[in-house]
Structure formats: structure tokens, C-alpha cells
XYZ file of N, CA and C in Angstrom:
828
model
N 96.617 105.256 72.042
C 95.480 104.790 71.271
C 94.938 103.543 71.879
N 93.802 103.074 71.447
C 93.228 101.854 71.986
C 92.364 101.181 70.945
N 92.113 99.899 71.084
C 91.237 99.175 70.187
C 90.563 98.072 70.940
N 89.475 97.539 70.386
C 88.762 96.469 71.065
C 88.536 95.308 70.124
N 88.467 94.133 70.684
C 88.036 92.945 69.978
C 87.160 92.203 70.971
N 85.883 92.111 70.683
C 84.912 91.606 71.648
C 85.027 92.431 72.927
N 85.223 91.759 74.080
C 85.294 92.501 75.346
C 86.723 92.763 75.773
N 87.676 92.499 74.889
C 89.084 92.678 75.260
C 89.524 94.103 75.009
N 90.557 94.518 75.720
C 91.092 95.870 75.549
C 92.518 95.782 75.053
N 92.865 96.666 74.138
C 94.232 96.733 73.625
C 94.720 98.163 73.761
N 95.886 98.336 74.327
C 96.480 99.669 74.470
C 97.770 99.711 73.677
N 97.937 100.721 72.856
C 99.124 100.835 72.016
C 99.858 102.115 72.373
N 101.160 102.020 72.554
C 101.974 103.194 72.868
C 103.230 103.201 72.028
N 103.642 104.383 71.559
C 104.864 104.484 70.761
C 106.061 104.000 71.575
N 106.790 102.979 70.998
C 107.950 102.344 71.616
C 109.001 101.813 70.634
N 109.114 92.630 66.633
C 108.761 91.386 67.189
C 107.526 90.714 66.711
N 107.702 90.152 66.361
C 106.555 89.347 65.971
C 106.133 88.467 67.116
N 104.855 88.047 67.091
C 104.367 87.157 68.124
C 103.940 87.901 69.369
N 103.366 87.152 70.299
C 102.824 87.711 71.536
C 103.612 87.171 72.711
N 103.956 88.025 73.659
C 104.586 87.601 74.910
C 103.491 87.543 75.952
N 103.170 86.347 76.414
C 102.085 86.166 77.375
C 102.667 86.143 78.782
N 102.247 87.091 79.621
C 102.741 87.189 80.992
C 102.202 86.033 81.817
N 103.106 85.434 82.620
C 102.705 84.345 83.512
C 103.263 84.596 84.903
N 102.513 84.217 85.919
C 102.973 84.405 87.299
C 103.861 83.263 87.763
N 103.857 82.140 87.037
C 104.586 80.945 87.497
C 105.856 80.688 86.707
N 106.354 81.697 86.004
C 107.577 81.479 85.244
C 107.797 82.592 84.248
N 108.788 82.426 83.369
C 109.069 83.456 82.370
C 107.903 83.587 81.402
N 107.787 84.737 80.725
C 106.689 84.920 79.780
C 106.747 83.888 78.665
N 105.589 83.497 78.187
C 105.481 82.509 77.128
C 105.423 83.218 75.786
N 106.313 82.839 74.867
C 106.252 83.370 73.514
C 105.185 82.597 72.763
N 104.113 83.273 72.411
C 102.960 82.579 71.852
C 102.496 83.285 70.595
N 102.990 82.848 69.441
C 102.609 83.493 68.200
C 101.132 83.390 67.904
N 100.500 82.300 68.288
C 99.087 82.127 67.994
C 98.193 82.414 69.172
N 98.746 82.817 70.311
C 97.928 83.127 71.469
C 97.253 81.902 72.066
N 97.942 80.727 72.043
C 97.314 79.503 72.518
C 96.889 79.575 73.974
N 97.554 80.436 74.771
C 97.231 80.547 76.182
C 96.042 81.474 76.417
N 95.550 82.130 75.396
C 94.566 83.183 75.551
C 93.185 82.756 75.076
N 92.160 83.420 75.643
C 90.795 83.211 75.174
C 90.680 83.700 73.735
N 89.707 83.190 72.980
C 89.604 83.575 71.561
C 89.501 85.079 71.326
N 88.729 85.797 72.171
C 88.603 87.229 71.922
C 89.892 87.971 72.247
N 90.670 87.474 73.228
C 91.959 88.087 73.511
C 92.941 87.833 72.368
N 92.896 86.630 71.808
C 93.741 86.334 70.649
C 93.379 87.226 69.472
N 92.057 87.461 69.291
C 91.617 88.357 68.219
C 92.115 89.772 68.468
N 92.088 90.206 69.741
C 92.585 91.542 70.086
C 94.075 91.650 69.793
N 94.820 90.564 70.000
C 96.255 90.569 69.671
C 96.465 90.785 68.179
N 95.614 90.177 67.363
C 95.716 90.372 65.916
C 95.447 91.830 65.548
N 94.429 92.430 66.196
C 94.126 93.846 65.948
C 95.315 94.711 66.359
N 95.897 94.409 67.521
C 97.034 95.188 68.007
C 98.226 95.072 67.055
N 98.461 93.889 66.521
C 99.549 93.717 65.558
C 99.309 94.547 64.309
N 98.054 94.595 63.855
C 97.722 95.408 62.688
C 97.939 96.890 62.980
N 97.570 97.316 64.182
C 97.766 98.712 64.573
C 99.255 99.060 64.595
N 100.062 98.166 65.164
C 101.501 98.411 65.237
C 102.105 98.478 63.841
N 101.652 97.583 62.963
C 102.178 97.573 61.591
C 101.792 98.859 60.866
N 100.569 99.359 61.100
C 100.114 100.585 60.445
C 100.918 101.793 60.936
N 101.170 101.854 62.245
C 101.966 102.953 62.798
C 103.373 102.940 62.208
N 103.956 101.745 62.101
C 105.314 101.632 61.556
C 105.349 102.040 60.093
N 104.337 101.599 59.320
C 104.322 101.893 57.888
C 104.089 103.373 57.617
N 103.183 104.005 58.383
C 102.817 105.394 58.091
C 103.751 106.405 58.746
N 104.206 106.103 59.957
C 105.000 107.078 60.705
C 106.452 106.661 60.907
N 106.790 105.430 60.508
C 108.141 104.894 60.714
C 108.517 104.911 62.197
N 107.555 104.634 63.046
C 107.795 104.572 64.484
C 107.468 103.179 65.003
N 108.375 102.569 65.772
C 108.028 101.303 66.425
C 107.019 101.594 67.531
N 106.244 100.615 67.925
C 105.251 100.822 68.972
C 105.135 99.561 69.813
N 104.544 99.724 70.987
C 104.276 98.574 71.850
C 102.785 98.491 72.102
N 102.321 97.311 72.439
C 100.892 97.115 72.677
C 100.694 96.118 73.800
N 99.594 96.292 74.524
C 99.214 95.353 75.572
C 97.779 94.920 75.379
N 97.505 93.667 75.609
C 96.159 93.117 75.426
C 95.729 92.410 76.704
N 94.564 92.804 77.227
C 94.041 92.204 78.452
C 92.544 92.422 78.497
N 91.909 91.903 79.536
C 90.465 92.015 79.672
C 90.025 93.421 80.065
N 90.916 94.196 80.676
C 90.542 95.560 81.036
C 91.643 96.533 80.636
N 91.274 97.806 80.584
C 92.178 98.833 80.050
C 93.431 99.015 80.891
N 93.296 98.945 82.212
C 94.457 99.170 83.069
C 95.536 98.124 82.815
N 95.141 96.854 82.804
C 96.119 95.790 82.558
C 96.725 95.938 81.164
N 95.903 96.293 80.175
C 96.420 96.466 78.814
C 97.453 97.588 78.765
N 97.167 98.674 79.464
C 98.086 99.811 79.470
C 99.415 99.444 80.131
N 99.349 98.728 81.238
C 100.570 98.331 81.932
C 101.357 97.298 81.123
N 100.654 96.428 80.414
C 101.327 95.455 79.558
C 102.040 96.147 78.396
N 101.420 97.212 77.862
C 102.059 97.945 76.775
C 103.395 98.514 77.228
N 103.438 99.049 78.451
C 104.699 99.559 78.989
C 105.714 98.435 79.166
N 105.240 97.278 79.636
C 106.139 96.140 79.856
C 106.673 95.574 78.548
N 105.967 95.829 77.438
C 106.382 95.291 76.141
C 107.391 96.171 75.429
N 107.681 97.352 75.983
C 108.664 98.242 75.368
C 110.064 97.635 75.481
N 111.009 98.122 74.680
C 112.369 97.562 74.726
C 112.983 97.553 76.115
N 112.680 98.563 76.948
C 113.239 98.615 78.297
C 112.356 97.908 79.317
N 111.223 97.363 78.900
C 110.305 96.696 79.817
C 110.710 95.272 80.110
N 110.015 94.670 81.045
C 110.376 93.304 81.458
C 110.034 92.262 80.411
N 109.036 92.512 79.561
C 108.606 91.523 78.580
C 109.217 91.752 77.201
N 109.447 93.040 76.873
C 110.001 93.402 75.564
C 109.121 92.831 74.444
N 109.643 92.724 73.246
C 108.934 92.060 72.160
C 107.906 92.899 71.441
N 107.452 94.018 72.022
C 106.507 94.881 71.327
C 105.050 94.597 71.577
N 104.684 93.330 71.829
C 103.281 92.980 72.069
C 103.199 91.999 73.227
N 102.437 92.354 74.256
C 102.297 91.509 75.438
C 100.822 91.330 75.780
N 100.495 90.202 76.360
C 99.117 89.907 76.746
C 99.124 89.144 78.057
N 97.961 89.070 78.674
C 97.814 88.276 79.886
C 96.484 87.542 79.821
N 96.508 86.262 80.172
C 95.286 85.465 80.194
C 94.408 85.895 81.365
N 93.117 85.645 81.241
C 92.181 86.062 82.288
C 92.568 85.510 83.660
N 93.016 84.265 83.711
C 93.332 83.634 84.994
C 94.540 84.273 85.669
N 95.379 84.971 84.901
C 96.595 85.576 85.457
C 96.502 87.087 85.598
N 95.380 87.679 85.194
C 95.272 89.137 85.168
C 95.421 89.749 86.550
N 94.770 89.157 87.561
C 94.854 89.711 88.917
C 96.287 89.637 89.440
N 96.960 88.514 89.204
C 98.347 88.374 89.656
C 99.248 89.379 88.952
N 98.988 89.629 87.666
C 99.782 90.623 86.939
C 99.617 92.002 87.569
N 98.382 92.394 87.838
C 98.148 93.715 88.422
C 98.778 93.824 89.801
N 98.696 92.766 90.607
C 99.289 92.806 91.951
C 100.812 92.890 91.890
N 101.408 92.456 90.784
C 102.875 92.482 90.667
C 103.403 93.851 90.247
N 102.522 94.768 89.884
C 102.969 96.073 89.391
C 103.360 96.985 90.547
N 104.427 97.744 90.343
C 104.841 98.717 91.350
C 103.794 99.820 91.467
N 103.492 100.213 92.693
C 102.442 101.197 92.934
C 102.627 102.453 92.095
N 103.853 102.954 92.044
C 104.098 104.240 91.405
C 104.103 104.161 89.879
N 103.842 102.979 89.314
C 103.711 102.861 87.863
C 102.257 102.713 87.445
N 101.345 102.598 88.400
C 99.934 102.384 88.097
C 99.255 103.733 87.862
N 98.604 103.926 86.736
C 97.895 105.186 86.494
C 96.944 105.513 87.644
N 96.995 106.745 88.079
C 96.198 107.162 89.233
C 96.974 107.091 90.532
N 98.104 106.368 90.530
C 98.941 106.244 91.725
C 100.358 106.748 91.465
N 100.561 107.424 90.357
C 101.913 107.820 89.973
C 102.368 109.123 90.631
N 101.452 109.854 91.202
C 101.815 111.135 91.783
C 101.578 111.114 93.294
N 100.968 112.160 93.815
C 100.820 112.339 95.254
C 100.070 111.192 95.910
N 99.016 110.741 95.276
C 98.196 109.663 95.847
C 99.016 108.394 96.066
N 99.764 107.978 95.057
C 100.567 106.773 95.172
C 101.728 106.927 96.130
N 102.382 108.101 96.107
C 103.506 108.327 97.018
C 103.051 108.300 98.474
N 101.883 108.898 98.733
C 101.375 108.902 100.103
C 101.083 107.475 100.578
N 100.515 106.652 99.705
C 100.232 105.264 100.065
C 101.520 104.497 100.295
N 102.505 104.654 99.395
C 103.774 103.940 99.533
C 104.496 104.346 100.818
N 104.471 105.637 101.135
C 105.132 106.096 102.359
C 104.421 105.568 103.597
N 103.095 105.502 103.562
C 102.346 104.950 104.692
C 102.667 103.471 104.892
N 102.810 102.735 103.786
C 103.138 101.315 103.881
C 104.559 101.117 104.426
N 105.503 101.931 103.976
C 106.868 101.828 104.483
C 106.918 102.157 105.970
N 106.174 103.184 106.376
C 106.121 103.542 107.797
C 105.527 102.400 108.610
N 104.484 101.773 108.087
C 103.863 100.639 108.779
C 104.858 99.497 108.943
N 105.604 99.193 107.865
C 106.571 98.098 107.938
C 107.657 98.397 108.963
N 108.115 99.652 109.012
C 109.140 100.018 109.995
C 108.585 99.903 111.412
N 107.329 100.302 111.601
C 106.693 100.229 112.917
C 106.589 98.779 113.391
N 106.143 97.898 112.487
C 105.990 96.481 112.845
C 107.354 95.856 113.114
N 108.348 96.203 112.303
C 109.695 95.657 112.491
C 110.274 96.079 113.842
N 110.088 97.352 114.188
C 110.597 97.839 115.471
C 109.876 97.172 116.640
N 108.573 96.980 116.515
C 107.805 96.348 117.580
C 108.238 94.893 117.777
N 108.468 94.195 116.655
C 108.891 92.802 116.758
C 110.309 92.701 117.325
N 111.166 93.660 116.972
C 112.522 93.654 117.513
C 112.507 93.855 119.018
N 111.463 94.560 119.504
C 111.342 94.785 120.939
C 110.572 93.698 121.653
N 110.206 92.652 120.917
C 109.510 91.522 121.539
C 108.011 91.620 121.510
N 107.450 92.654 120.837
C 106.000 92.791 120.779
C 105.405 91.919 119.704
N 104.137 91.566 119.826
C 103.417 90.776 118.827
C 102.012 91.334 118.715
N 101.280 90.781 117.778
C 99.862 91.121 117.689
C 99.618 92.316 116.816
N 98.342 92.705 116.752
C 97.913 93.769 115.861
C 97.770 95.078 116.590
N 96.522 95.544 116.698
C 96.284 96.839 117.293
C 96.529 97.933 116.278
N 96.526 99.183 116.737
C 96.752 100.300 115.831
C 98.115 100.163 115.181
N 98.138 100.195 113.884
C 99.411 100.028 113.175
C 99.776 98.569 112.997
N 98.926 97.643 113.383
C 99.204 96.222 113.176
C 98.708 95.767 111.826
N 98.996 94.525 111.467
C 98.609 93.984 110.174
C 97.893 92.671 110.386
N 96.585 92.751 110.649
C 95.782 91.552 110.856
C 96.459 90.576 111.810
N 97.060 91.094 112.857
C 97.659 90.232 113.864
C 99.037 89.715 113.506
N 99.653 90.187 112.440
C 100.959 89.669 112.051
C 101.794 90.731 111.386
N 102.623 90.307 110.428
C 103.526 91.209 109.745
C 103.078 91.407 108.307
N 103.396 92.569 107.712
C 103.090 92.743 106.290
C 103.963 91.824 105.454
N 103.588 91.638 104.204
C 104.352 90.758 103.329
C 105.530 91.440 102.679
N 106.039 92.503 103.276
C 107.165 93.245 102.720
C 107.893 93.937 103.854
N 109.121 94.354 103.595
C 109.899 95.076 104.590
C 109.849 96.568 104.346
N 110.527 97.341 105.187
C 110.547 98.799 105.039
C 111.464 99.227 103.897
N 111.149 98.744 102.697
C 112.014 99.005 101.542
C 111.702 100.368 100.943
N 112.407 100.679 99.866
C 112.164 101.939 99.170
C 110.722 102.003 98.697
N 110.122 103.176 98.806
C 108.733 103.319 98.388
C 108.550 103.008 96.906
N 109.581 103.230 96.092
C 109.456 103.004 94.657
C 109.340 101.531 94.294
N 109.714 100.633 95.195
C 109.681 99.202 94.884
C 108.428 98.506 95.386
N 107.599 99.184 96.145
C 106.388 98.569 96.685
C 105.375 98.320 95.565
N 104.720 97.169 95.623
C 103.768 96.789 94.586
C 102.338 96.885 95.104
N 101.406 96.762 94.180
C 99.998 96.707 94.570
C 99.757 95.515 95.477
N 100.423 94.400 95.193
C 100.299 93.222 96.053
C 100.790 93.488 97.461
N 101.862 94.279 97.601
C 102.349 94.660 98.928
C 101.271 95.422 99.683
N 100.629 96.360 98.988
C 99.576 97.151 99.635
C 98.433 96.262 100.097
N 98.041 95.312 99.270
C 96.912 94.452 99.615
C 97.266 93.448 100.702
N 98.564 93.172 100.888
C 98.967 92.154 101.861
C 98.697 92.577 103.307
N 98.483 93.866 103.533
C 98.238 94.319 104.911
C 96.818 94.023 105.363
N 95.949 93.657 104.429
C 94.564 93.362 104.794
C 93.671 94.569 104.630
N 92.402 94.321 104.407
C 91.465 95.408 104.114
C 91.339 96.392 105.277
N 91.264 95.884 106.508
C 91.057 96.764 107.658
C 92.213 97.749 107.811
N 93.454 97.253 107.698
C 94.609 98.131 107.845
C 94.725 99.084 106.664
N 94.404 98.594 105.481
C 94.446 99.448 104.305
C 93.426 100.587 104.438
N 92.246 100.272 104.940
C 91.235 101.306 105.148
C 91.689 102.314 106.190
N 92.390 101.833 107.229
C 92.901 102.756 108.246
C 93.923 103.711 107.658
N 94.717 103.209 106.697
C 95.774 104.027 106.110
C 95.242 105.029 105.093
N 94.285 104.599 104.272
C 93.879 105.448 103.147
C 92.382 105.718 103.069
N 91.590 105.123 103.962
C 90.147 105.326 103.918
C 89.438 104.179 103.215
N 88.157 104.010 103.545
C 87.391 102.881 103.027
C 87.261 102.911 101.509
N 86.954 104.075 100.945
C 86.739 104.161 99.499
C 88.010 103.812 98.735
N 89.129 104.367 99.195
C 90.411 104.097 98.534
C 90.793 102.627 98.677
N 90.562 102.055 99.852
C 90.882 100.644 100.069
C 90.052 99.759 99.148
N 88.767 100.093 99.014
C 87.895 99.298 98.141
C 88.365 99.378 96.692
N 88.815 100.561 96.276
C 89.303 100.741 94.913
C 90.560 99.916 94.674
N 91.472 99.915 95.636
C 92.703 99.137 95.504
C 92.414 97.645 95.475
N 91.482 97.197 96.307
C 91.107 95.786 96.317
C 90.494 95.378 94.979
N 89.683 96.249 94.422
C 89.084 95.953 93.115
C 90.166 95.823 92.046
N 91.157 96.715 92.084
C 92.258 96.617 91.130
C 93.008 95.305 91.295
N 93.258 94.939 92.551
C 94.011 93.719 92.822
C 93.282 92.456 92.442
N 91.965 92.538 92.295
C 91.180 91.379 91.869
C 91.005 91.341 90.359
N 91.650 92.298 89.673
C 91.531 92.333 88.220
C 90.200 92.848 87.752
N 89.530 93.650 88.607
C 88.208 94.154 88.272
C 88.204 94.926 86.975
N 87.174 94.725 86.172
C 87.067 95.400 84.887
C 86.779 96.883 85.116
N 87.444 97.733 84.370
C 87.245 99.176 84.522
C 86.474 99.765 83.352
N 85.615 98.967 82.744
C 84.769 99.472 81.669
C 85.392 99.280 80.298
N 84.597 99.531 79.270
C 85.057 99.356 77.913
C 85.865 100.542 77.421
N 86.447 100.377 76.252
C 87.204 101.455 75.631
C 86.210 102.432 75.012
N 86.350 103.719 75.329
C 85.436 104.736 74.803
C 86.237 105.788 74.045
N 85.577 106.430 73.099
C 86.207 107.475 72.304
C 86.515 108.675 73.199
N 87.719 109.194 73.094
C 88.081 110.378 73.857
C 87.504 111.628 73.205
N 87.172 112.616 74.029
C 86.710 113.883 73.511
C 87.868 114.719 72.990
N 87.574 115.959 72.573
C 88.643 116.836 72.072
C 89.704 117.078 73.139
N 90.919 117.310 72.718
C 92.015 117.583 73.653
C 91.690 118.811 74.486
N 92.010 118.768 75.783
C 91.726 119.891 76.665
C 92.711 121.030 76.462
N 93.868 120.730 75.923
C 94.848 121.783 75.679
C 95.640 121.457 74.417
N 96.181 122.482 73.827
C 97.036 122.351 72.651
C 98.361 123.013 73.002
N 99.454 122.351 72.727
C 100.744 122.893 73.154
C 101.782 122.795 72.053
N 102.813 123.604 72.210
C 104.008 123.539 71.371
C 105.187 123.735 72.311
N 106.141 122.843 72.272
C 107.269 122.935 73.193
C 108.541 122.434 72.540
N 109.669 122.802 73.114
C 110.963 122.397 72.584
C 111.947 122.337 73.748
N 112.928 121.477 73.630
C 113.987 121.375 74.633
C 115.311 121.809 74.018
N 116.137 122.472 74.800
C 117.460 122.864 74.330
C 118.388 123.019 75.526
N 119.699 123.004 75.316
C 120.645 123.142 76.433
C 120.443 124.470 77.146
N 120.772 124.547 78.431
C 120.636 125.815 79.173
C 121.364 126.948 78.461
N 120.700 128.093 78.365
C 121.314 129.252 77.719
C 120.707 130.532 78.274
N 121.509 131.597 78.322
C 121.026 132.913 78.735
C 120.971 133.857 77.545
N 121.064 133.299 76.347
C 121.064 134.094 75.119
C 119.640 134.579 74.836
N 119.401 135.904 75.014
C 118.058 136.457 74.830
C 117.584 136.299 73.387
N 118.504 136.414 72.429
C 118.124 136.261 71.028
C 117.647 134.831 70.747
N 118.314 133.871 71.375
C 117.901 132.468 71.218
C 116.508 132.267 71.821
N 116.255 132.887 72.974
C 114.935 132.793 73.593
C 113.864 133.341 72.657
N 114.123 134.532 72.108
C 113.138 135.181 71.243
C 112.867 134.352 69.990
N 113.923 133.830 69.380
C 113.769 133.006 68.182
C 112.952 131.751 68.487
N 113.244 131.136 69.631
C 112.523 129.932 70.025
C 111.044 130.226 70.246
N 110.746 131.325 70.941
C 109.354 131.676 71.215
C 108.587 131.999 69.940
N 109.232 132.674 68.973
C 108.560 132.964 67.705
C 108.211 131.669 66.973
N 109.142 130.719 66.979
C 108.872 129.439 66.331
C 107.760 128.671 67.012
N 107.762 128.678 68.350
C 106.712 127.991 69.104
C 105.358 128.653 68.873
N 105.333 129.981 68.833
C 104.078 130.695 68.613
C 103.481 130.348 67.256
N 104.330 130.285 66.220
C 103.840 129.945 64.883
C 103.279 128.526 64.850
N 103.998 127.610 65.480
C 103.525 126.224 65.529
C 102.197 126.138 66.278
N 102.101 126.849 67.395
C 100.895 126.815 68.206
C 99.699 127.388 67.449
N 99.911 128.482 66.710
C 98.826 129.072 65.924
C 98.337 128.109 64.848
N 99.250 127.414 64.186
C 98.845 126.437 63.169
C 98.005 125.336 63.795
N 98.406 124.864 64.959
C 97.671 123.784 65.614
C 96.295 124.257 66.090
N 96.219 125.493 66.594
C 94.925 126.033 67.021
C 93.998 126.202 65.823
N 94.536 126.666 64.698
C 93.722 126.841 63.497
C 93.200 125.498 62.999
N 94.032 124.473 63.045
C 93.603 123.146 62.605
C 92.539 122.574 63.533
N 92.637 122.890 64.829
C 91.662 122.398 65.796
C 90.315 123.082 65.618
N 90.321 124.372 65.286
C 89.076 125.082 65.028
C 88.433 125.742 66.227
N 88.931 125.484 67.420
C 88.356 126.105 68.626
C 89.208 127.301 69.034
N 88.590 128.446 69.347
C 89.394 129.598 69.787
C 89.950 129.355 71.184
N 91.235 129.597 71.414
C 91.812 129.389 72.752
C 91.272 130.428 73.725
N 91.085 130.003 74.985
C 90.595 130.902 76.030
C 91.713 131.419 76.920
N 92.839 130.713 76.935
C 93.920 131.114 77.840
C 95.252 130.711 77.217
N 96.244 131.572 77.374
C 97.592 131.277 76.877
C 98.545 131.215 78.060
N 99.333 130.173 78.123
C 100.278 129.982 79.226
C 101.676 129.817 78.650
N 102.603 130.545 79.203
C 104.014 130.389 78.846
C 104.725 129.735 80.017
N 105.408 128.640 79.772
C 106.114 127.956 80.854
C 107.511 127.596 80.392
N 108.420 127.508 81.352
C 109.775 127.081 81.035
C 110.328 126.280 82.195
N 111.310 125.487 81.889
C 111.926 124.644 82.914
C 113.429 124.801 82.844
N 114.024 124.985 83.989
C 115.476 125.047 84.107
C 115.894 123.886 85.004
N 116.484 122.851 84.434
C 116.743 121.636 85.206
C 115.412 120.995 85.535
N 115.130 120.793 86.831
C 113.858 120.210 87.236
C 112.958 121.231 87.905
N 113.366 122.503 87.901
C 112.528 123.558 88.458
C 111.663 124.124 87.339
N 110.381 124.168 87.556
C 109.462 124.616 86.514
C 108.804 125.926 86.930
N 108.739 126.876 86.002
C 108.085 128.154 86.238
C 106.957 128.309 85.230
N 105.928 129.050 85.620
C 104.799 129.247 84.725
C 104.247 130.640 84.932
N 104.021 131.375 83.830
C 103.522 132.739 83.890
C 102.483 132.948 82.806
N 101.532 133.888 83.002
C 100.678 134.295 81.889
C 101.556 134.856 80.773
N 101.123 134.725 79.550
C 101.941 135.154 78.416
C 102.312 136.627 78.515
N 101.427 137.461 79.071
C 101.688 138.905 79.122
C 102.821 139.256 80.062
N 103.243 138.307 80.936
C 104.292 138.591 81.900
C 105.685 138.373 81.358
N 105.798 137.772 80.179
C 107.115 137.547 79.584
C 107.799 136.334 80.173
N 109.065 136.097 79.745
C 109.832 134.952 80.226
C 110.694 134.415 79.108
N 111.367 133.292 79.334
C 112.221 132.760 78.276
C 112.499 131.299 78.455
N 112.891 130.662 77.345
C 113.309 129.259 77.331
C 112.142 128.316 77.331
N 112.417 127.005 77.254
C 111.438 125.959 77.510
C 110.389 125.794 76.436
N 109.119 126.039 76.767
C 108.046 125.815 75.797
C 106.808 126.544 76.224
N 105.768 126.451 75.411
C 104.530 127.157 75.737
C 103.336 126.355 75.289
N 102.147 126.696 75.778
C 100.950 125.982 75.374
C 99.731 126.850 75.579
N 98.629 126.491 74.909
C 97.388 127.237 75.062
C 96.253 126.264 75.297
């Protein structure tokens, strides 16, 4: 979910009183009144607290929220405010002056839009570049050229791709980044690293798909499969009826461990879950 207060963005995700304000120069500041924040960001924190309280009262679910000038930072702060996140506390915010540093500190593979193939390809290219520069320097070479980094070394080593941050990517310089991923992609990454605003919060349209799924221990019991599918089908029909739109396609999918299979409903199958 999301909410706005003036030009601020708040992102709430199912997951304390007071606000944890992210800082680049030390531990997060516990700020109940948002003294470190602009007035509209402080107002957004109040809205986020009300949203969290409403979710808890109506659904008995704890939630986390992030407040920032743009949606991306708010979304990442919400994740950081979860119990397993670096900030914890349930509600986190970042002041305008620290927003760019916060975004640059995020691991590439946690940033929306970079969590799958796109982000992995960038992280692997950066690791390869670091290994290339390290090997060249070990052999006594210096300077830039193809595979160089603005005449020097990147600000990171050939570490695991999962630990590379947006700041690591930007440290290679615009020219090298463009060589690795193209001009358009480099410009987009630079904009993110500068804390560029990604627009206001807008109402989402109807869901593109409706699903019903369930998880259970591995089993080859055909009767269990059939019972599960009947229950999922009934749930799915209720949800489709409530939505009011006739489904155009039915997909049955199941997962065994981390291997996923997907078939048209007419082909049969078992286990896992289904969606339309």
C-alpha cells in the first residue's frame, strides 16, 4: 500500500513507536517527532503510523513503513524497518539530504527492477571488471582503456555479486557504466544514485491476475492432490466472482523444491497451487 503527505511518499508492507531516521554518518536516529525531517516528511510519518495502527487493529498484523521523498526510497526503507532489517522499529524515514546516500548504500539485488536478470547481469559485469582490474594491477599494469575505471580502480573488490551496492556500480564512472550496460541503463542508475524523484504515488489499476495457492510437504498421494485442487478451485471461483471480471485463461502450476512446472489446466498435474 502507499500514502502521501504533501510531496512525500510512504510505503507500507506487512511485517515500535517512533521513527527511525536513516543516517549515513552513524547509527539511525530514533526520532519520535521527526526533528531531522522536513515538515511534509514528518506529516507523512504520522500518516504511516496511522496506517500501521489501522492494519494492526483490523487484521491483527504488524506492518512496516518507509517514508521518503520518492517511492523507491520509501519502499526500501519499509524493508529495512522490518524486524529482520537493519533499522527495525517498524517505521523508518530518511531526510532529503541523506536520500541519495541511502539509495547508494542499497545492495543492487534488493532494488526493485534489479532483483532479477537485469540486476544479476550488472552485478556479474561489475565483479568481472573488478577481477580484470585486480589481475592487471597484480601484473604491474595501470591506467584505463577497455575494462578500465576512469584511469584507476573501482571502489570495490571482486566480491560476491549479492553484496555489491548501487554505490559500487556508480563508483566505476559513467563512461565505464555505459560500456557495461548501455547509455540508457547507465543514465537510469545515475538518476537513482542521485535520489531522483520517480513521480508521485498513483492509484493502481485492477489486479492483472487472481490466484489461489497453498504450500504443503512433498507428497505423492493422489487423493491429497485432488483434495487440494478442489479447495483451490473453490477459493479461486469465489475470488473471481468477487472481482466481477470473467477470466480469460486458467493456469495450473506446481513447485517441487525449487523446480517449478506450469501447464494449462486441461493438461492436468498435481500439488502446489493454481491461478487464473
